[in-house]
Coordinates of C-alpha atoms in Angstrom, one line a residue:
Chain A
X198 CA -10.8 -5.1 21.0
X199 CA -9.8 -8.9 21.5
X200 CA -6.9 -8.6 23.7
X201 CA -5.8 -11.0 26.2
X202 CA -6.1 -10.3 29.4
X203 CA -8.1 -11.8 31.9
X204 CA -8.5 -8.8 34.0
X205 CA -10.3 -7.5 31.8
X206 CA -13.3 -9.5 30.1
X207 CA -14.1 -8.9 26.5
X208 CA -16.3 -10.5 23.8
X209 CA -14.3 -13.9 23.0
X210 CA -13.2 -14.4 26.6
X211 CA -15.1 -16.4 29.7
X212 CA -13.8 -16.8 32.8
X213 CA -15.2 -20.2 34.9
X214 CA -15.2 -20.9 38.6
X215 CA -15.2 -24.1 40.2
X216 CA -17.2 -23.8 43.4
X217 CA -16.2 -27.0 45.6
X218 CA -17.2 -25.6 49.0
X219 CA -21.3 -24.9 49.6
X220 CA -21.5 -21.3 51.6
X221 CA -23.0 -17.9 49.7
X222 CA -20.7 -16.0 47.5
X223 CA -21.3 -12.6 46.4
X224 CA -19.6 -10.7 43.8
X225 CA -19.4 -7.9 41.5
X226 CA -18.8 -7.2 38.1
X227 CA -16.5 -4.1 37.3
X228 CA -15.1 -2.0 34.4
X229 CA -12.6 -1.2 36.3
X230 CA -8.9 -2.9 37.1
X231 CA -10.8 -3.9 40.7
X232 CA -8.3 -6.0 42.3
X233 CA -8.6 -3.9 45.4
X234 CA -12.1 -3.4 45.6
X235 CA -14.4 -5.8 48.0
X236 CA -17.0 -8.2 46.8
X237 CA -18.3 -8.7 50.4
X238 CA -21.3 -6.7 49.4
X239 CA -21.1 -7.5 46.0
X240 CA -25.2 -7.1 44.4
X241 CA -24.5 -10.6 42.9
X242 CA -25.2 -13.8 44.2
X243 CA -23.9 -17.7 43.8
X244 CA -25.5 -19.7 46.3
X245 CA -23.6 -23.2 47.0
X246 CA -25.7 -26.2 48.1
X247 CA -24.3 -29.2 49.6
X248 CA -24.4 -32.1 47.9
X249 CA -27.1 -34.5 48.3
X250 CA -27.3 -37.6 50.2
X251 CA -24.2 -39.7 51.6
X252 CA -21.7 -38.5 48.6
X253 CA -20.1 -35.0 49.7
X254 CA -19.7 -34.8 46.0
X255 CA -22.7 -34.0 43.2
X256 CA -22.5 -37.3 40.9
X257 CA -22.1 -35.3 38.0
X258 CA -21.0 -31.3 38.0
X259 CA -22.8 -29.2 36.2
X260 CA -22.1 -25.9 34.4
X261 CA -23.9 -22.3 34.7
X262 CA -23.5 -19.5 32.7
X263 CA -23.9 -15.5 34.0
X264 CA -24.0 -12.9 30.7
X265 CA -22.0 -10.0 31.7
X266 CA -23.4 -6.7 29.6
X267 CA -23.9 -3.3 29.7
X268 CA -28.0 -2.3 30.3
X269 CA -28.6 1.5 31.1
X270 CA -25.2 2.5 31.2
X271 CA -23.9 -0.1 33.7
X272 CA -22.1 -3.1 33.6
X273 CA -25.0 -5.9 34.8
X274 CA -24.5 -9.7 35.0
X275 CA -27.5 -12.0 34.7
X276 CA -28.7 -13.8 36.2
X277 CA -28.0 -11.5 39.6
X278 CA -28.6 -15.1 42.0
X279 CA -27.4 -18.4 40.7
X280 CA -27.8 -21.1 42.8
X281 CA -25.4 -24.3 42.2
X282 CA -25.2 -27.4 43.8
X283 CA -20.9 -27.9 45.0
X284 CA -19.0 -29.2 42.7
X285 CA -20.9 -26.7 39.6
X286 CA -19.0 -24.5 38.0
X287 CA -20.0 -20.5 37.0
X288 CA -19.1 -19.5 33.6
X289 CA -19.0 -15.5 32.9
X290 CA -19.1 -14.0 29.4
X291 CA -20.5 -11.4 27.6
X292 CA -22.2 -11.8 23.9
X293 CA -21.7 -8.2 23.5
X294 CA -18.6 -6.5 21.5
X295 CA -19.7 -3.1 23.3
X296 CA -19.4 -4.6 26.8
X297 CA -16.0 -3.0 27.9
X298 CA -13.8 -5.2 29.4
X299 CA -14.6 -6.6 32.8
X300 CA -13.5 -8.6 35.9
X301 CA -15.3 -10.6 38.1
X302 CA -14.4 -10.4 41.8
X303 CA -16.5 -12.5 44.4
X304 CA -15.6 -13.6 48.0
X305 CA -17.4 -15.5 50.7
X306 CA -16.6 -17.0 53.6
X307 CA -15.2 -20.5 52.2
X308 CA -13.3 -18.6 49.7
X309 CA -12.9 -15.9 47.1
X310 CA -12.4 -15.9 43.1
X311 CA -11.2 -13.2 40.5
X312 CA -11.1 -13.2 36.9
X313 CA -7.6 -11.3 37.3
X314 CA -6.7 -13.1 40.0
X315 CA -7.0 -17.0 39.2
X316 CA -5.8 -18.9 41.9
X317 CA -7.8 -22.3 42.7
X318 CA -10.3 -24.0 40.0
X319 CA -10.6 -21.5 38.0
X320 CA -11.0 -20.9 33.9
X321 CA -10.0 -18.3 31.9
X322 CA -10.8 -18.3 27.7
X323 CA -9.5 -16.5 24.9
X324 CA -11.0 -16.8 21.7
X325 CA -7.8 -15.6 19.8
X326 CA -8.8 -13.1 16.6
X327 CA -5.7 -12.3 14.9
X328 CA -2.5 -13.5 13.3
X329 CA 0.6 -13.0 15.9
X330 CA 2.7 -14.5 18.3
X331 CA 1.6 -13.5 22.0
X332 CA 4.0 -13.8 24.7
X333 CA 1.6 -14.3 27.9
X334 CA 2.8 -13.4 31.5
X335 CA 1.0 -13.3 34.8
X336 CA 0.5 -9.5 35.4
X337 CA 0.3 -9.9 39.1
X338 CA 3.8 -10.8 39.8
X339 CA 5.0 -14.6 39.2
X340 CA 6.8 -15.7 36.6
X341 CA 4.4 -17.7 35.0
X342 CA 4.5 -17.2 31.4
X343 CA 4.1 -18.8 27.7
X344 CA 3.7 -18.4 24.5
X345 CA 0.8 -18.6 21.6
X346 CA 1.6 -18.3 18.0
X347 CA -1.6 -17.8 16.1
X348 CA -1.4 -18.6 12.5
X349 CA -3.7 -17.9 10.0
X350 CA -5.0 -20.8 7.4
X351 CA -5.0 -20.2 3.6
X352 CA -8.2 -20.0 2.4
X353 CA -8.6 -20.7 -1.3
X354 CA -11.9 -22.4 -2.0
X355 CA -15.3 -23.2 0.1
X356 CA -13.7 -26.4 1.6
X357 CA -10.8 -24.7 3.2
X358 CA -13.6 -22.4 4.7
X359 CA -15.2 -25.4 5.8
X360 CA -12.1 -26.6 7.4
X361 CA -11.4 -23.8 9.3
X362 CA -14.7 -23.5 10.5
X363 CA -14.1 -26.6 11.7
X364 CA -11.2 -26.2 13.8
X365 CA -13.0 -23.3 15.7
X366 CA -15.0 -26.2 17.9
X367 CA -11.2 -27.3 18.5
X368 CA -10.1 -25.7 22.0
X369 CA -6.6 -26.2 23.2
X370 CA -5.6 -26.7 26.8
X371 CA -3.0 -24.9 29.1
X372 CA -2.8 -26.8 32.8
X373 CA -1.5 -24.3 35.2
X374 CA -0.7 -25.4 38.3
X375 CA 1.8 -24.0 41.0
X376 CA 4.5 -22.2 39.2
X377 CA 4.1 -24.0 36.2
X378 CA 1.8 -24.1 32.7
X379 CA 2.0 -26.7 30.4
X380 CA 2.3 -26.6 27.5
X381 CA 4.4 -23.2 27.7
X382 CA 4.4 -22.8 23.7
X383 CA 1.1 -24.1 21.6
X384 CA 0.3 -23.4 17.9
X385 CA -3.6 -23.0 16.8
X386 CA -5.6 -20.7 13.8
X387 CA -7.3 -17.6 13.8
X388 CA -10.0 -18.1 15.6
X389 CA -9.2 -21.0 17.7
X390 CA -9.6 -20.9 21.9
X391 CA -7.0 -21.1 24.8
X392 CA -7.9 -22.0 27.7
X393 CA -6.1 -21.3 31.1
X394 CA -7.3 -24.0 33.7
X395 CA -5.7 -23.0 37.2
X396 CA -5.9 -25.7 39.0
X397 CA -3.9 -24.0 42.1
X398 CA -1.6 -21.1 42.0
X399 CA -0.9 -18.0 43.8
X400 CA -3.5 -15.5 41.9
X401 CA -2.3 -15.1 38.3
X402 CA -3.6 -13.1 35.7
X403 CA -3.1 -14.0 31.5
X404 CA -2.1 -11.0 30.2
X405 CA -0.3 -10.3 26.7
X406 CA 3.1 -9.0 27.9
X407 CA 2.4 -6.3 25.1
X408 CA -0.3 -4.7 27.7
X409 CA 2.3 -4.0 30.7
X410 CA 5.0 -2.2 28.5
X411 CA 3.7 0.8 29.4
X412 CA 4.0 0.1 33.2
X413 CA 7.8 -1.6 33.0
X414 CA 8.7 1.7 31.0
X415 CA 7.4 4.0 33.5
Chain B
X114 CA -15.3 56.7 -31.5
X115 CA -14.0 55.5 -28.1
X116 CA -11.9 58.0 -25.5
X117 CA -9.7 55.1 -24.9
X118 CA -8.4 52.0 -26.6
X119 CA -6.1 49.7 -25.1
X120 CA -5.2 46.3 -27.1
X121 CA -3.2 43.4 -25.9
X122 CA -1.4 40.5 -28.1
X123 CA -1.9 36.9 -27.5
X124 CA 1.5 36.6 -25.2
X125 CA 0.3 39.7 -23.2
X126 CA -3.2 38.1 -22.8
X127 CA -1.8 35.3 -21.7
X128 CA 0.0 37.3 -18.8
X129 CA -3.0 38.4 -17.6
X130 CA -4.8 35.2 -17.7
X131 CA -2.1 33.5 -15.7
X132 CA -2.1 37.1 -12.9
X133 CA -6.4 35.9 -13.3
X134 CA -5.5 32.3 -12.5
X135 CA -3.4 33.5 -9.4
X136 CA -6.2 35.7 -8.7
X137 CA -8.4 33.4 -8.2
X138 CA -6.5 31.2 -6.1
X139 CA -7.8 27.7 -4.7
X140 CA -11.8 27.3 -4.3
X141 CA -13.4 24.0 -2.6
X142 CA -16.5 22.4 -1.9
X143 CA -17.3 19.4 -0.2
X144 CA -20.5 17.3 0.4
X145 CA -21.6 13.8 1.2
X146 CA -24.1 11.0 0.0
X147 CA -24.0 7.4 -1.8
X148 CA -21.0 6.2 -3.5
X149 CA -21.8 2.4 -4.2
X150 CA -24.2 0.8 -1.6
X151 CA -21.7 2.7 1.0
X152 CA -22.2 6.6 2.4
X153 CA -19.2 8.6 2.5
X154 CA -18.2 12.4 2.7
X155 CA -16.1 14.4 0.3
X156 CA -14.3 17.3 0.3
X157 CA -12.8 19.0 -3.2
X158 CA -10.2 21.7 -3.8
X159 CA -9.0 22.9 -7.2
X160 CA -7.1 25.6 -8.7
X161 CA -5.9 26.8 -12.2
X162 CA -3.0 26.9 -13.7
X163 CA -1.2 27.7 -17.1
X164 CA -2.3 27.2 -20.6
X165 CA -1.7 30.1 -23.5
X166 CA -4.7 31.7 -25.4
X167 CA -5.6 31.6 -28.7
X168 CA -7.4 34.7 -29.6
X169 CA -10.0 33.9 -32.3
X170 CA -12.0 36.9 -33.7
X171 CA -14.5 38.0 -33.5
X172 CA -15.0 36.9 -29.6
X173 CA -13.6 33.9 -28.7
X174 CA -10.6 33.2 -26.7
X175 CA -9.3 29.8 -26.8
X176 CA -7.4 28.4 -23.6
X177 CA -5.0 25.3 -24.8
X178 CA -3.8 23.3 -22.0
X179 CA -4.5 25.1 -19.0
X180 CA -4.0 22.6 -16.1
X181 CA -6.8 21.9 -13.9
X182 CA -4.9 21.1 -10.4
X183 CA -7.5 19.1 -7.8
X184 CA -7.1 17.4 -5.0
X185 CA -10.1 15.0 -3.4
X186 CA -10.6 13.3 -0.1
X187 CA -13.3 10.8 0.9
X188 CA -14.3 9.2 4.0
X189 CA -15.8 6.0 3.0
X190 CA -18.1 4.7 5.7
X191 CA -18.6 0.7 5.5
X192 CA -20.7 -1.0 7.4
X193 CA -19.2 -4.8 7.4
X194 CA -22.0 -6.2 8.2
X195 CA -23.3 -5.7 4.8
X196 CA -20.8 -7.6 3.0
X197 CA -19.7 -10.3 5.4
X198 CA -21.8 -13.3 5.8
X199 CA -22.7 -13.4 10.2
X200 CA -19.9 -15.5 11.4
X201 CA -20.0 -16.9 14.9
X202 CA -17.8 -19.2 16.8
X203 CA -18.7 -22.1 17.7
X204 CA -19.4 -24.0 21.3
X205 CA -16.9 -25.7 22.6
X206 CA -15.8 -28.6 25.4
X207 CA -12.6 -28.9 26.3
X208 CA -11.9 -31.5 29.0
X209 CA -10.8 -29.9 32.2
X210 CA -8.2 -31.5 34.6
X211 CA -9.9 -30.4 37.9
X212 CA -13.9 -30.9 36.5
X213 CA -15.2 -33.1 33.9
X214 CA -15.4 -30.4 30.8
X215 CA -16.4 -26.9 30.0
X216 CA -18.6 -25.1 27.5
X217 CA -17.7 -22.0 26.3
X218 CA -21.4 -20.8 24.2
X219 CA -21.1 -19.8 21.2
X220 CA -20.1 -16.2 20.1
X221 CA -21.4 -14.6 17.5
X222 CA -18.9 -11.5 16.0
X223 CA -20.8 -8.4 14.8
X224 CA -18.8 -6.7 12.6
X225 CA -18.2 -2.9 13.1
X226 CA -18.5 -0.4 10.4
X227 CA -15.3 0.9 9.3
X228 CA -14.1 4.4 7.8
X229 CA -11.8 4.5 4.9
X230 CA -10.1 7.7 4.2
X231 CA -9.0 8.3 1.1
X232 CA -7.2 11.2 -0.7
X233 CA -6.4 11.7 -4.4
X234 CA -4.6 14.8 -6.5
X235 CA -4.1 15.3 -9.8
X236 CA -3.9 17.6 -12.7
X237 CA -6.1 17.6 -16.1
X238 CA -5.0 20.0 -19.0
X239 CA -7.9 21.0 -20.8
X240 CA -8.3 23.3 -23.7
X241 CA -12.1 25.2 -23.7
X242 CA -13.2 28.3 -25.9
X243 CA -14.2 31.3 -23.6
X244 CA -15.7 34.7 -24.5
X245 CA -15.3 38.2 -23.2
X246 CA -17.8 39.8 -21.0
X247 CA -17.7 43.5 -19.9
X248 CA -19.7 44.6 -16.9
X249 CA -20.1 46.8 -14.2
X250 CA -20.4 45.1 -10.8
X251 CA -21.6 47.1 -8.0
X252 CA -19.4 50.4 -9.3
X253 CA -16.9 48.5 -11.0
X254 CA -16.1 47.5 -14.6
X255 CA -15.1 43.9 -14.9
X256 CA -13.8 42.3 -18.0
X257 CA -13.3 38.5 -17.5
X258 CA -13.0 35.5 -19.8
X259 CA -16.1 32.8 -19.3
X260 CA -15.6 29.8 -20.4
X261 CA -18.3 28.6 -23.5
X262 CA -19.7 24.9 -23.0
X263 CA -17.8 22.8 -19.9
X264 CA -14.9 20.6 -21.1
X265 CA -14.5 17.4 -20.9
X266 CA -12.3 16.0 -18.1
X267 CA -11.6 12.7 -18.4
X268 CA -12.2 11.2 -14.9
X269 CA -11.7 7.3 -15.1
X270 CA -7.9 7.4 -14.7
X271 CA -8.8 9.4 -11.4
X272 CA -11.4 6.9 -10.5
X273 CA -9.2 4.1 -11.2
X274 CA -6.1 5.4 -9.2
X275 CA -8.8 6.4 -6.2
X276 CA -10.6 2.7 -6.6
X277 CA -6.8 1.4 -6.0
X278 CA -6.1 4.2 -3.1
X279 CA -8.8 2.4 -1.0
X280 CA -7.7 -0.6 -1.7
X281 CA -4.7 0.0 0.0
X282 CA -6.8 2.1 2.3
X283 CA -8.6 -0.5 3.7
X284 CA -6.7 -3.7 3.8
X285 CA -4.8 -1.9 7.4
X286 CA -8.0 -1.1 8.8
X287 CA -9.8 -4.3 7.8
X288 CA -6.5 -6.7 9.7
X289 CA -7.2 -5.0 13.0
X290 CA -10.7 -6.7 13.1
X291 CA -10.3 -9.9 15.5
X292 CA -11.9 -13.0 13.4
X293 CA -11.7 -11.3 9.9
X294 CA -8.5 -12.6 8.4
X295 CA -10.1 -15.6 6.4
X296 CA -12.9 -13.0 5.2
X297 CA -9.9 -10.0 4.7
X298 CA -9.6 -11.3 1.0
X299 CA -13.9 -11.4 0.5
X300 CA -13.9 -8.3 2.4
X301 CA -12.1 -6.2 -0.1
X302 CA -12.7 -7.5 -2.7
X303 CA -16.7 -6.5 -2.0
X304 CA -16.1 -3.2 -1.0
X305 CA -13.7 -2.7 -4.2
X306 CA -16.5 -3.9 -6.0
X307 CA -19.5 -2.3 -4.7
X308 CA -18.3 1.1 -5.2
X309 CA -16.8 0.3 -8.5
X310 CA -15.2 2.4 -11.0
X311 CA -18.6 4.0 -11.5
X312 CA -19.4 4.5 -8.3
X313 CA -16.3 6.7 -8.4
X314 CA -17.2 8.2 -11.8
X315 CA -21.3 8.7 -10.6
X316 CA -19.5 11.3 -7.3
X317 CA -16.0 12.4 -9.4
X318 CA -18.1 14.1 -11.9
X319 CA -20.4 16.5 -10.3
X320 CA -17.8 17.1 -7.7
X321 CA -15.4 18.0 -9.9
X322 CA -17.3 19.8 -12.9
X323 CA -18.8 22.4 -11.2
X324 CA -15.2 24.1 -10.7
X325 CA -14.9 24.1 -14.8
X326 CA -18.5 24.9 -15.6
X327 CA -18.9 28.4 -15.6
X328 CA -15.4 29.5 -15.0
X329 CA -14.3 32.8 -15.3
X330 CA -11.4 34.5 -15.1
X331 CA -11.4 38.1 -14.5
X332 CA -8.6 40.2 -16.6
X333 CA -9.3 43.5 -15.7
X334 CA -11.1 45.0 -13.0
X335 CA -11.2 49.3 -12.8
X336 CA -14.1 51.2 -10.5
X337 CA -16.4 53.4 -12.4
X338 CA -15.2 56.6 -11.4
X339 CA -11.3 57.1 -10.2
X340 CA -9.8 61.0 -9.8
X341 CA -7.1 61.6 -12.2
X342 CA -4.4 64.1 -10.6
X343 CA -2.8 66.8 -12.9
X344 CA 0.8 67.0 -14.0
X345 CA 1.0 70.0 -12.7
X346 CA -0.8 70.4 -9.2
X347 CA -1.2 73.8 -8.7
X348 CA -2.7 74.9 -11.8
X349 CA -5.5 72.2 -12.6
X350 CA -7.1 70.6 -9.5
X351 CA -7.9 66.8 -9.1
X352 CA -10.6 65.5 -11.7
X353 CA -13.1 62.7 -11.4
X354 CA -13.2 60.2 -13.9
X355 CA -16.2 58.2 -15.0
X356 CA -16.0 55.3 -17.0
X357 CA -19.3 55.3 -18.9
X358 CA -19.1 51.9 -20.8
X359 CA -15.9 49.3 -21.5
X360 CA -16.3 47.0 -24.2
X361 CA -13.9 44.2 -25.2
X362 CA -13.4 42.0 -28.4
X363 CA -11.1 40.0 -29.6
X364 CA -10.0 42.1 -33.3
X365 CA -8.2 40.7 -35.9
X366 CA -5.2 43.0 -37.0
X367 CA -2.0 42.3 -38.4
X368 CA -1.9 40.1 -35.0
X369 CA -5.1 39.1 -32.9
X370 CA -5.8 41.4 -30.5
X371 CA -7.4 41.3 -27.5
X372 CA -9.1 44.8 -27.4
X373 CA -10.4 47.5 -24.5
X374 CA -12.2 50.4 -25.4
X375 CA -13.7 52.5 -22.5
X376 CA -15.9 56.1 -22.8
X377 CA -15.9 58.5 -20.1
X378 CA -17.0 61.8 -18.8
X379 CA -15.7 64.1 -16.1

């Protein structure tokens, strides 16, 4: 499975959270959709430090990553308590193809954060593994939408292998903010990453149209 | 002397080894293990149809060109892993508009283990000597035709037409794996080769040839004893019948014949 969606978190996607106010977040990691499930007593932990000294702000953000995978037949993220100085940012992932897809839903009391519901600082990722043109839309509602062609490169020889390989460290950005993503239409290969940085909208989710047929039909 | 004779020509023998074919109707068998460095399971059905006889004296019956119909399906287990060098992608920073950059770590793909199904009919004419046998089964004569030796089917058109089948096959299954497209053409081409032509042959042959080696078609069949009713009813009452021994040969006449004697007793 490599579909996008960021509702639901699968090997090839991370979702990152910008956390500029200190306070105690806690959140959960579910299988399921989860939008209306509360993360007030989530088992997991992001503890938010002030900055230190006369600068509200860290002098340099740093980033933290949480693996997301399945260990005894649930869905566990690691490590359960991260704790982050403002201004850090929480990356979520999973290494595992069996993982099934997740969402991350946290709240605390300077704010909350959803992986299918990206409203303020957040990051989604796709690592995009086939050929097709994917018509992205926001699943929760707005008209937010775009479009990614992925293309696949010729591969003849060793060198062209070589050259793809070396586009994969090649990421390409689409700025969301408001109502609006830019650019609306980008062109990368197989293999290449998209990545959703919301800077400020009203909780959007990237979803491949192709995923809500079913719904509009019904 | 025998109490009965019966004697058939070549076109009436033929009749009755085309009722024998029908008679025997479709048999399978099916199995698993290796084929190439891959496991798989296979199922075979075949049946028997056509071809005239030859009858040869003193005993053998020659079959020309009777078609051996069978079909074969495989389900070719592949473990990608095996063929596709690890792939993983890399890290990578993007500048962010709202942070200074992000990371994404790098992902390493693990590819799955597909299943290939593959199905395949096909006819071979063969021609094969067989012999007569006559024997009582549990109370019941039998006279069938066994086949002498096991024939030679050539296979490699099959296992050419197959090795193409998965080709086709697996190309589908192989493009719905995210990341794979630059390996798709690597891919096939090392699971085409691995099983290989005799890879095919190695699993064709002793799935197939144990429908044609010892094959026999039965001809006749009659119980040992059988009443025999009188023209007359009233006068003589119903009479047993007992077959003591059947016999068949293939005599030369005027015309082959294919030839039934039986003794009996009351």
């Amino acid at each position: 499975m490599n579909s996008l969606d960021s509702r639901f978190l699968r090997l090839g996607d991370c979702f990152a959270q910008k956390f500029s106010k200190a306070g105690t977040y806690k959140y959960i990691v579910t299988a399921g959709a989860g939008s209306c499930l509360s993360a007030a007593e989530g088992e997991y932990t992001i503890v938010v430090t002030p900055a230190k000294g006369k600068e509200k702000k860290a002098p340099e953000s740093s980033q933290h990553n949480v693996v997301v995978r399945v260990k005894d037949g649930n869905l566990v993220a690691e490590p359960a308590r991260t704790e982050i100085s403002m201004s850090d940012t929480v990356l979520w992932h999973t290494p595992d193809a069996a993982t099934p897809g997740f969402a991350v839903i946290g709240e605390g009391k300077e704010g909350s954060f959803s992986s299918g519901a990206l409203a303020v600082e957040a990051v989604y990722s796709h690592a995009f593994g086939s050929v097709g043109t994917y018509q992205w839309v926001d699943a929760n509602g707005s008209n937010l939408r775009g479009e990614i062609v992925v293309e696949e490169m010729e591969i003849k020889e060793r060198n062209d292998c070589l050259k793809w390989i070396d586009t994969l460290s090649k990421g390409t950005l689409i700025h969301v903010v408001g109502g609006k993503a830019e650019p609306s239409k980008v062109k990368i290969l197989t293999g290449q990453t998209v990545f959703w940085a919301v800077e400020k909208a009203a909780g959007i989710s990237i979803t491949d149209s192709r995923l809500l047929v079913r719904r509009a039909v019904r | 002397m025998p109490d009965i004779t019966v004697a058939v020509d070549q076109s009436a023998a033929t009749t009755l080894l085309h009722d024998a074919e029908t008679a025997l109707g479709t048999q399978s068998t099916s199995g698993g293990g290796s084929l190439g460095p891959f496991s798989a399971s296979w199922n075979a059905s075949a049946s028997f149809s056509g071809g005239v006889i030859d009858l040869l004296p003193p005993n053998i019956i020659q079959i020309t060109n009777c078609n051996f119909n069978y079909s074969v399906g495989f389900s070719i287990s592949v473990d990608l892993n095996a063929i596709l060098p690890s792939f993983c992608l890399p890290q990578i920073c993007i500048p962010i508009p709202f942070d200074g950059s992000i990371c994404t770590p790098k992902i390493c793909i693990s590819w799955p283990t597909i299943t290939i199904p593959v199905s395949y009919s096909d006819t071979i004419q063969f021609t094969a000597d067989f012999s007569l046998v006559a024997h009582l089964v549990a109370g019941t004569w039998l006279v069938d035709v066994v086949i002498d030796g096991i024939p030679a089917l050539d296979l490699t058109p099959a296992a050419v037409a197959i090795l193409a089948a998965i080709e086709l096959a697996v190309t589908p299954i192989l493009l719905a794996i995210p990341f794979i497209g630059p390996f798709l053409a690597l891919a096939v081409d090392a699971i085409l080769t691995a099983i290989g032509i005799a890879g095919l042959l190695g699993v064709l042959g002793p799935l197939l040839t144990p429908f044609v080696a010892g094959l026999t078609f039965n001809i006749y069949k009659q119980p040992q004893v059988f009443p025999v009713l009188p023209n007359v009813p009233p006068i003589d009452p119903e009479v047993d019948i007992n077959l003591d021994l059947i016999q068949a040969a293939v005599v030369a006449s005027d015309k082959n014949e294919l030839v039934l004697t039986a003794n009996i007793s009351a």
